[in-house]
PDB file of C-alpha atoms and ligand atoms in Angstrom:
ATOM      1  CA  MET A 730       0.000   0.000   0.000  1.00  0.00           C
ATOM      2  CA  ASP A 731       1.417   3.385  -0.938  1.00  0.00           C
ATOM      3  CA  ALA A 732       1.091   5.729   2.004  1.00  0.00           C
ATOM      4  CA  SER A 733       2.654   8.459  -0.116  1.00  0.00           C
ATOM      5  CA  ALA A 734      -0.382   8.478  -2.361  1.00  0.00           C
ATOM      6  CA  ALA A 735      -2.869   8.383   0.464  1.00  0.00           C
ATOM      7  CA  ASN A 736      -3.958  10.942   2.985  1.00  0.00           C
ATOM      8  CA  SER A 737      -3.779  13.916   0.649  1.00  0.00           C
ATOM      9  CA  ASP A 738      -5.097  17.205   1.936  1.00  0.00           C
ATOM     10  CA  SER A 739      -6.154  20.398   0.324  1.00  0.00           C
ATOM     11  CA  VAL A 740      -4.340  23.695  -0.022  1.00  0.00           C
ATOM     12  CA  ILE A 741      -5.974  26.612   1.739  1.00  0.00           C
ATOM     13  CA  ALA A 742      -3.687  29.614   1.705  1.00  0.00           C
ATOM     14  CA  GLY A 743      -2.972  31.040   5.126  1.00  0.00           C
ATOM     15  CA  ASP A 744      -4.418  28.136   7.054  1.00  0.00           C
ATOM     16  CA  PRO A 745      -1.618  26.338   8.913  1.00  0.00           C
ATOM     17  CA  THR A 746      -3.754  23.246   9.382  1.00  0.00           C
ATOM     18  CA  THR A 747      -3.785  22.377   5.697  1.00  0.00           C
ATOM     19  CA  SER A 748      -1.136  21.788   3.067  1.00  0.00           C
ATOM     20  CA  LEU A 749       0.911  24.828   2.159  1.00  0.00           C
ATOM     21  CA  GLY A 750       2.132  23.435  -1.157  1.00  0.00           C
ATOM     22  CA  ASP A 751       5.401  21.801  -2.131  1.00  0.00           C
ATOM     23  CA  GLY A 752       7.367  23.060   0.862  1.00  0.00           C
ATOM     24  CA  ASP A 753       4.716  21.876   3.310  1.00  0.00           C
ATOM     25  CA  ILE A 754       6.281  19.847   6.080  1.00  0.00           C
ATOM     26  CA  MET A 755       3.667  17.071   5.910  1.00  0.00           C
ATOM     27  CA  LEU A 756       4.137  16.660   2.184  1.00  0.00           C
ATOM     28  CA  ARG A 757       7.905  16.665   2.596  1.00  0.00           C
ATOM     29  CA  LEU A 758       7.700  14.042   5.307  1.00  0.00           C
ATOM     30  CA  ARG A 759       5.444  11.799   3.259  1.00  0.00           C
ATOM     31  CA  ARG A 760       7.646  12.067   0.167  1.00  0.00           C
ATOM     32  CA  ALA A 761      10.944  11.654   1.990  1.00  0.00           C
ATOM     33  CA  THR A 762       9.816   8.599   3.928  1.00  0.00           C
ATOM     34  CA  ALA A 763       7.685   6.820   1.308  1.00  0.00           C
ATOM     35  CA  MET A 764      10.382   4.246   0.517  1.00  0.00           C
ATOM     36  CA  ALA A 765      11.180   3.691   4.175  1.00  0.00           C
ATOM     37  CA  HIS A 766       7.470   3.198   4.886  1.00  0.00           C
ATOM     38  CA  ALA A 767       7.222   0.599   2.125  1.00  0.00           C
ATOM     39  CA  ARG A 768      10.225  -1.267   3.557  1.00  0.00           C
ATOM     40  CA  VAL A 769       8.834  -1.245   7.102  1.00  0.00           C
ATOM     41  CA  GLU A 770       5.434  -2.334   5.819  1.00  0.00           C
ATOM     42  CA  ALA A 771       7.094  -5.222   3.981  1.00  0.00           C
ATOM     43  CA  CYS A 772       9.130  -6.354   6.961  1.00  0.00           C
ATOM     44  CA  VAL A 773       6.295  -6.275   9.497  1.00  0.00           C
ATOM     45  CA  GLY A 774       4.226  -8.468   7.190  1.00  0.00           C
ATOM     46  CA  LEU A 775       1.042  -7.429   8.956  1.00  0.00           C
ATOM     47  CA  ASP A 776      -0.909  -7.238   5.740  1.00  0.00           C
ATOM     48  CA  ASN A 777      -0.740 -11.037   5.705  1.00  0.00           C
ATOM     49  CA  PRO A 778      -3.963 -12.264   7.339  1.00  0.00           C
ATOM     50  CA  ASP A 779      -2.228 -15.621   7.971  1.00  0.00           C
ATOM     51  CA  ILE A 780       0.736 -14.209   9.879  1.00  0.00           C
ATOM     52  CA  SER A 781       1.770 -16.798  12.466  1.00  0.00           C
ATOM     53  CA  GLN A 782       1.111 -16.018  16.098  1.00  0.00           C
ATOM     54  CA  ALA A 783       4.830 -16.400  16.823  1.00  0.00           C
ATOM     55  CA  ARG A 784       5.802 -13.870  14.147  1.00  0.00           C
ATOM     56  CA  TYR A 785       3.087 -11.494  15.320  1.00  0.00           C
ATOM     57  CA  ARG A 786       4.448 -11.733  18.880  1.00  0.00           C
ATOM     58  CA  ASP A 787       7.966 -10.961  17.617  1.00  0.00           C
ATOM     59  CA  VAL A 788       6.643  -7.912  15.765  1.00  0.00           C
ATOM     60  CA  MET A 789       4.867  -6.648  18.881  1.00  0.00           C
ATOM     61  CA  ILE A 790       7.989  -7.255  20.965  1.00  0.00           C
ATOM     62  CA  ALA A 791       9.955  -5.152  18.489  1.00  0.00           C
ATOM     63  CA  PHE A 792       7.423  -2.316  18.784  1.00  0.00           C
ATOM     64  CA  TYR A 793       7.629  -2.602  22.558  1.00  0.00           C
ATOM     65  CA  ARG A 794      11.435  -2.384  22.556  1.00  0.00           C
ATOM     66  CA  LEU A 795      11.269   0.689  20.310  1.00  0.00           C
ATOM     67  CA  HIS A 796       8.677   2.497  22.408  1.00  0.00           C
ATOM     68  CA  LEU A 797      10.623   1.607  25.538  1.00  0.00           C
ATOM     69  CA  VAL A 798      13.283   4.031  24.295  1.00  0.00           C
ATOM     70  CA  LEU A 799      11.068   6.511  22.510  1.00  0.00           C
ATOM     71  CA  GLU A 800       8.434   7.118  25.146  1.00  0.00           C
ATOM     72  CA  PRO A 801      10.647   8.485  27.951  1.00  0.00           C
ATOM     73  CA  ARG A 802      12.529  10.640  25.461  1.00  0.00           C
ATOM     74  CA  LEU A 803       9.283  12.075  24.131  1.00  0.00           C
ATOM     75  CA  ASP A 804       8.092  12.577  27.715  1.00  0.00           C
ATOM     76  CA  ALA A 805      11.144  14.747  28.323  1.00  0.00           C
ATOM     77  CA  LEU A 806      10.666  16.731  25.105  1.00  0.00           C
ATOM     78  CA  PHE A 807       6.898  17.131  25.029  1.00  0.00           C
ATOM     79  CA  GLY A 808       5.820  16.780  28.673  1.00  0.00           C
ATOM     80  CA  GLU A 809       5.224  20.516  28.887  1.00  0.00           C
ATOM     81  CA  PHE A 810       4.986  21.404  25.225  1.00  0.00           C
ATOM     82  CA  GLU A 811       3.549  24.847  24.519  1.00  0.00           C
ATOM     83  CA  ASP A 812       0.775  23.671  22.179  1.00  0.00           C
ATOM     84  CA  PRO A 813      -1.894  21.757  24.147  1.00  0.00           C
ATOM     85  CA  LEU A 814      -3.321  20.341  20.925  1.00  0.00           C
ATOM     86  CA  LEU A 815      -0.377  17.951  20.816  1.00  0.00           C
ATOM     87  CA  ASP A 816      -1.633  16.141  23.942  1.00  0.00           C
ATOM     88  CA  TRP A 817       1.512  14.027  24.173  1.00  0.00           C
ATOM     89  CA  PRO A 818       0.426  12.041  27.276  1.00  0.00           C
ATOM     90  CA  GLY A 819      -2.662  10.932  25.337  1.00  0.00           C
ATOM     91  CA  ARG A 820      -0.358   9.483  22.668  1.00  0.00           C
ATOM     92  CA  HIS A 821       1.520   7.055  24.911  1.00  0.00           C
ATOM     93  CA  LYS A 822       1.661   3.529  23.465  1.00  0.00           C
ATOM     94  CA  LEU A 823       3.576   1.430  25.994  1.00  0.00           C
ATOM     95  CA  GLY A 824       0.407   0.660  27.986  1.00  0.00           C
ATOM     96  CA  SER A 825      -1.342  -0.804  24.907  1.00  0.00           C
ATOM     97  CA  LEU A 826       1.756  -2.752  23.956  1.00  0.00           C
ATOM     98  CA  ILE A 827       2.050  -4.297  27.411  1.00  0.00           C
ATOM     99  CA  GLN A 828      -1.630  -5.235  27.296  1.00  0.00           C
ATOM    100  CA  ASP A 829      -1.240  -6.812  23.829  1.00  0.00           C
ATOM    101  CA  LEU A 830       1.883  -8.722  24.812  1.00  0.00           C
ATOM    102  CA  HIS A 831       0.143 -10.004  27.914  1.00  0.00           C
ATOM    103  CA  ALA A 832      -2.697 -11.295  25.686  1.00  0.00           C
ATOM    104  CA  LEU A 833      -0.035 -13.044  23.592  1.00  0.00           C
ATOM    105  CA  GLY A 834       1.278 -14.863  26.662  1.00  0.00           C
ATOM    106  CA  VAL A 835       4.420 -12.795  27.204  1.00  0.00           C
ATOM    107  CA  THR A 836       5.069 -12.704  30.946  1.00  0.00           C
ATOM    108  CA  PRO A 837       6.012  -9.544  32.888  1.00  0.00           C
ATOM    109  CA  ASP A 838       9.406 -11.150  33.664  1.00  0.00           C
ATOM    110  CA  THR A 839      10.103 -11.670  29.964  1.00  0.00           C
ATOM    111  CA  LEU A 840       9.111  -8.064  29.267  1.00  0.00           C
ATOM    112  CA  THR A 841      11.396  -6.723  31.981  1.00  0.00           C
ATOM    113  CA  ALA A 842      14.312  -8.704  30.565  1.00  0.00           C
ATOM    114  CA  LEU A 843      13.879  -7.339  27.025  1.00  0.00           C
ATOM    115  CA  PRO A 844      16.604  -4.949  25.900  1.00  0.00           C
ATOM    116  CA  ALA A 845      15.588  -1.553  24.572  1.00  0.00           C
ATOM    117  CA  ALA A 846      15.955  -1.130  20.816  1.00  0.00           C
ATOM    118  CA  ALA A 847      18.714   0.940  19.254  1.00  0.00           C
ATOM    119  CA  VAL A 848      17.238   4.322  18.384  1.00  0.00           C
ATOM    120  CA  PRO A 849      19.326   7.340  17.371  1.00  0.00           C
ATOM    121  CA  ALA A 850      19.752  10.147  19.895  1.00  0.00           C
ATOM    122  CA  MET A 851      16.817  12.497  20.131  1.00  0.00           C
ATOM    123  CA  ASP A 852      17.568  15.584  22.091  1.00  0.00           C
ATOM    124  CA  ASP A 853      15.526  18.374  20.586  1.00  0.00           C
ATOM    125  CA  VAL A 854      11.943  19.080  19.635  1.00  0.00           C
ATOM    126  CA  ALA A 855      12.602  18.682  15.897  1.00  0.00           C
ATOM    127  CA  ALA A 856      13.914  15.166  16.448  1.00  0.00           C
ATOM    128  CA  GLY A 857      10.952  14.448  18.690  1.00  0.00           C
ATOM    129  CA  PHE A 858       8.530  15.529  15.984  1.00  0.00           C
ATOM    130  CA  GLY A 859      10.285  13.308  13.438  1.00  0.00           C
ATOM    131  CA  ALA A 860       9.779  10.316  15.721  1.00  0.00           C
ATOM    132  CA  LEU A 861       6.200  11.292  16.520  1.00  0.00           C
ATOM    133  CA  TYR A 862       5.365  11.523  12.826  1.00  0.00           C
ATOM    134  CA  VAL A 863       6.422   7.881  12.459  1.00  0.00           C
ATOM    135  CA  THR A 864       4.759   6.481  15.583  1.00  0.00           C
ATOM    136  CA  GLU A 865       1.513   8.397  15.058  1.00  0.00           C
ATOM    137  CA  GLY A 866       1.464   7.534  11.350  1.00  0.00           C
ATOM    138  CA  ALA A 867       1.432   3.886  12.349  1.00  0.00           C
ATOM    139  CA  THR A 868      -2.071   4.435  13.768  1.00  0.00           C
ATOM    140  CA  LEU A 869      -3.306   5.204  10.235  1.00  0.00           C
ATOM    141  CA  GLY A 870      -2.189   1.920   8.714  1.00  0.00           C
ATOM    142  CA  GLY A 871      -3.120   0.439  12.078  1.00  0.00           C
ATOM    143  CA  GLN A 872      -6.800   0.762  11.258  1.00  0.00           C
ATOM    144  CA  LEU A 873      -6.340  -1.549   8.280  1.00  0.00           C
ATOM    145  CA  ILE A 874      -4.145  -3.927  10.225  1.00  0.00           C
ATOM    146  CA  ALA A 875      -6.719  -4.177  13.016  1.00  0.00           C
ATOM    147  CA  ARG A 876      -9.333  -5.074  10.436  1.00  0.00           C
ATOM    148  CA  TYR A 877      -7.253  -8.056   9.224  1.00  0.00           C
ATOM    149  CA  LEU A 878      -6.354  -9.144  12.717  1.00  0.00           C
ATOM    150  CA  GLY A 879      -9.942  -8.865  13.936  1.00  0.00           C
ATOM    151  CA  ALA A 880     -10.723 -12.070  12.058  1.00  0.00           C
ATOM    152  CA  ARG A 881      -8.088 -14.002  14.039  1.00  0.00           C
ATOM    153  CA  ALA A 882      -9.421 -15.661  17.197  1.00  0.00           C
ATOM    154  CA  ASP A 883      -5.855 -16.454  18.322  1.00  0.00           C
ATOM    155  CA  LEU A 884      -4.960 -12.737  18.323  1.00  0.00           C
ATOM    156  CA  ALA A 885      -8.042 -11.522  20.198  1.00  0.00           C
ATOM    157  CA  GLY A 886      -7.202  -8.695  22.593  1.00  0.00           C
ATOM    158  CA  ALA A 887      -3.690  -8.466  21.178  1.00  0.00           C
ATOM    159  CA  TYR A 888      -3.810  -5.520  18.791  1.00  0.00           C
ATOM    160  CA  SER A 889      -4.910  -2.497  20.818  1.00  0.00           C
ATOM    161  CA  TYR A 890      -1.577  -0.892  19.823  1.00  0.00           C
ATOM    162  CA  PHE A 891      -2.968  -0.466  16.306  1.00  0.00           C
ATOM    163  CA  THR A 892      -6.247   1.106  17.411  1.00  0.00           C
ATOM    164  CA  PRO A 893      -5.256   3.300  20.330  1.00  0.00           C
ATOM    165  CA  TYR A 894      -7.697   6.099  19.545  1.00  0.00           C
ATOM    166  CA  GLY A 895     -10.866   4.287  18.494  1.00  0.00           C
ATOM    167  CA  ASP A 896     -12.813   6.542  16.137  1.00  0.00           C
ATOM    168  CA  GLN A 897     -10.559   9.522  16.960  1.00  0.00           C
ATOM    169  CA  VAL A 898      -7.656   8.427  14.734  1.00  0.00           C
ATOM    170  CA  GLY A 899      -8.424  10.972  12.031  1.00  0.00           C
ATOM    171  CA  ARG A 900      -8.872  13.808  14.491  1.00  0.00           C
ATOM    172  CA  ARG A 901      -5.666  12.987  16.328  1.00  0.00           C
ATOM    173  CA  TRP A 902      -3.699  12.841  13.070  1.00  0.00           C
ATOM    174  CA  ARG A 903      -5.147  16.204  12.003  1.00  0.00           C
ATOM    175  CA  ASP A 904      -4.188  17.664  15.389  1.00  0.00           C
ATOM    176  CA  LEU A 905      -0.615  16.443  15.000  1.00  0.00           C
ATOM    177  CA  ARG A 906      -0.423  17.877  11.495  1.00  0.00           C
ATOM    178  CA  MET A 907      -1.661  21.228  12.770  1.00  0.00           C
ATOM    179  CA  VAL A 908       0.821  21.321  15.666  1.00  0.00           C
ATOM    180  CA  LEU A 909       3.704  20.300  13.412  1.00  0.00           C
ATOM    181  CA  ARG A 910       2.862  22.857  10.754  1.00  0.00           C
ATOM    182  CA  ARG A 911       2.546  25.600  13.343  1.00  0.00           C
ATOM    183  CA  TRP A 912       5.848  24.663  14.986  1.00  0.00           C
ATOM    184  CA  VAL A 913       7.836  24.371  11.743  1.00  0.00           C
ATOM    185  CA  GLY A 914       6.235  27.393  10.065  1.00  0.00           C
ATOM    186  CA  THR A 915       8.637  28.590   7.388  1.00  0.00           C
ATOM    187  CA  ASP A 916      11.771  27.623   9.306  1.00  0.00           C
ATOM    188  CA  GLU A 917      13.837  25.560   6.867  1.00  0.00           C
ATOM    189  CA  ALA A 918      16.267  24.316   9.502  1.00  0.00           C
ATOM    190  CA  ARG A 919      13.384  22.967  11.569  1.00  0.00           C
ATOM    191  CA  ALA A 920      11.815  21.304   8.538  1.00  0.00           C
ATOM    192  CA  GLU A 921      15.100  19.624   7.558  1.00  0.00           C
ATOM    193  CA  ALA A 922      15.699  18.404  11.093  1.00  0.00           C
ATOM    194  CA  VAL A 923      12.194  16.912  11.395  1.00  0.00           C
ATOM    195  CA  VAL A 924      12.532  15.051   8.079  1.00  0.00           C
ATOM    196  CA  THR A 925      16.003  13.747   8.991  1.00  0.00           C
ATOM    197  CA  ALA A 926      14.701  12.479  12.342  1.00  0.00           C
ATOM    198  CA  ALA A 927      11.662  10.820  10.756  1.00  0.00           C
ATOM    199  CA  LEU A 928      13.929   8.937   8.361  1.00  0.00           C
ATOM    200  CA  ALA A 929      16.217   7.882  11.195  1.00  0.00           C
ATOM    201  CA  THR A 930      13.217   6.671  13.191  1.00  0.00           C
ATOM    202  CA  PHE A 931      11.920   4.626  10.273  1.00  0.00           C
ATOM    203  CA  LEU A 932      15.393   3.068   9.943  1.00  0.00           C
ATOM    204  CA  ALA A 933      15.337   2.150  13.637  1.00  0.00           C
ATOM    205  CA  PHE A 934      11.935   0.492  13.161  1.00  0.00           C
ATOM    206  CA  GLU A 935      13.191  -1.389  10.137  1.00  0.00           C
ATOM    207  CA  ALA A 936      16.255  -2.644  12.005  1.00  0.00           C
ATOM    208  CA  ALA A 937      14.240  -3.736  15.054  1.00  0.00           C
ATOM    209  CA  LEU A 938      11.611  -5.506  12.957  1.00  0.00           C
ATOM    210  CA  HIS A 939      14.024  -7.663  10.958  1.00  0.00           C
TER     211      HIS A 939
HETATM  212  C1  HEM B1945       1.449  -3.662   7.244  1.00  0.00           C
HETATM  213  C2  HEM B1945       1.709  -2.549   7.909  1.00  0.00           C
HETATM  214  C3  HEM B1945       1.245  -1.173   7.452  1.00  0.00           C
HETATM  215  C4  HEM B1945       0.315  -0.826   6.534  1.00  0.00           C
HETATM  216  C5  HEM B1945      -0.572  -1.730   5.695  1.00  0.00           C
HETATM  217  C6  HEM B1945       0.305   0.620   6.474  1.00  0.00           C
HETATM  218  C7  HEM B1945      -0.526   1.369   5.682  1.00  0.00           C
HETATM  219  C8  HEM B1945      -0.628   2.726   5.709  1.00  0.00           C
HETATM  220  C9  HEM B1945      -1.629   3.504   5.020  1.00  0.00           C
HETATM  221  C10 HEM B1945      -2.747   2.926   4.161  1.00  0.00           C
HETATM  222  C11 HEM B1945      -1.409   4.799   5.304  1.00  0.00           C
HETATM  223  C12 HEM B1945      -2.196   5.986   4.800  1.00  0.00           C
HETATM  224  C13 HEM B1945      -3.425   6.106   5.697  1.00  0.00           C
HETATM  225  C14 HEM B1945      -4.304   7.309   5.408  1.00  0.00           C
HETATM  226  O1  HEM B1945      -3.962   8.136   4.581  1.00  0.00           O
HETATM  227  O2  HEM B1945      -5.341   7.418   6.074  1.00  0.00           O
HETATM  228  C15 HEM B1945      -0.253   4.849   6.165  1.00  0.00           C
HETATM  229  C16 HEM B1945       0.279   6.009   6.629  1.00  0.00           C
HETATM  230  C17 HEM B1945       1.407   6.048   7.416  1.00  0.00           C
HETATM  231  N1  HEM B1945       2.055   4.983   7.998  1.00  0.00           N
HETATM  232 FE1  HEM B1945       1.666   3.046   7.631  1.00  0.00          FE
HETATM  233  N2  HEM B1945       1.210   1.109   7.361  1.00  0.00           N
HETATM  234  C18 HEM B1945       1.793   0.045   7.973  1.00  0.00           C
HETATM  235  C19 HEM B1945       2.756   0.087   8.951  1.00  0.00           C
HETATM  236  C20 HEM B1945       3.324   1.233   9.413  1.00  0.00           C
HETATM  237  C21 HEM B1945       4.324   1.286  10.452  1.00  0.00           C
HETATM  238  C22 HEM B1945       4.842   0.079  11.225  1.00  0.00           C
HETATM  239  C23 HEM B1945       4.674   2.587  10.582  1.00  0.00           C
HETATM  240  C24 HEM B1945       5.675   3.216  11.504  1.00  0.00           C
HETATM  241  C25 HEM B1945       6.727   2.614  11.966  1.00  0.00           C
HETATM  242  C26 HEM B1945       3.886   3.358   9.644  1.00  0.00           C
HETATM  243  C27 HEM B1945       3.968   4.709   9.482  1.00  0.00           C
HETATM  244  C28 HEM B1945       3.114   5.460   8.708  1.00  0.00           C
HETATM  245  C29 HEM B1945       3.175   6.902   8.567  1.00  0.00           C
HETATM  246  C30 HEM B1945       4.198   7.838   9.197  1.00  0.00           C
HETATM  247  C31 HEM B1945       2.093   7.271   7.765  1.00  0.00           C
HETATM  248  C32 HEM B1945       1.707   8.691   7.372  1.00  0.00           C
HETATM  249  C33 HEM B1945       2.088   8.981   5.930  1.00  0.00           C
HETATM  250  C34 HEM B1945       1.674  10.405   5.585  1.00  0.00           C
HETATM  251  O3  HEM B1945       2.484  11.313   5.797  1.00  0.00           O
HETATM  252  O4  HEM B1945       0.564  10.592   5.127  1.00  0.00           O
HETATM  253  N3  HEM B1945       3.075   2.504   8.954  1.00  0.00           N
HETATM  254  N4  HEM B1945       0.199   3.583   6.411  1.00  0.00           N
END
């Protein structure tokens, strides 16, 4: 599935919530990461309705190990972020992952023993936004994934990570887009740094999912 072709939005001049044309940060992110998205999509294999339970558990463990690193870093960067629309605490994913892994029979002791994934340093807001773009974007494809997995009795209760916001996925994605566009504005250095961090985050996901 080509995420680069999906999710298009209109151009309304002067409105920071919608696309601002070719230089728009959301468009740049989508274009720059389209190949990386396709690679991650291919290596998770979650579009296969017959994915084995063991492989599915490995995939969820990889997500857990990634969020184990990302979540505290994002807490530090966005805990008191100026724009309340971001609602970072409402975007936490570790709780859902722990719940899903529990449903898959992974014990708390096993979880505690898991090493965190290797994720590049993230010490400023631009880098945080790059990572957030990737982790929040996963909730878009997540809707499709949850639909496939819903037919699998052996995975019942084990995919809340992909549907963390219920019917609010679209709204939450629009909110993130608005916050990101407002924060980047016309600052080229910020835009570059966000795109670089998003690519690095996708690479970390790809490495952890192999
Ligand atoms: C089999 C797995 C996946 C499928 C089938 C899939 C599919 C999709 C689809 C259809 C969209 C567009 C949704 C829309 O426009 O409403 C999308 C967007 C996105 N996905 Fe995935 N996805 C998958 C896995 C992932 C994962 C694991 C990540 C992150 C690590 C991810 C990150 C993103 C991002 C960042 C976007 C937003 C693209 C944009 O800027 O519009 N996806 N995905």
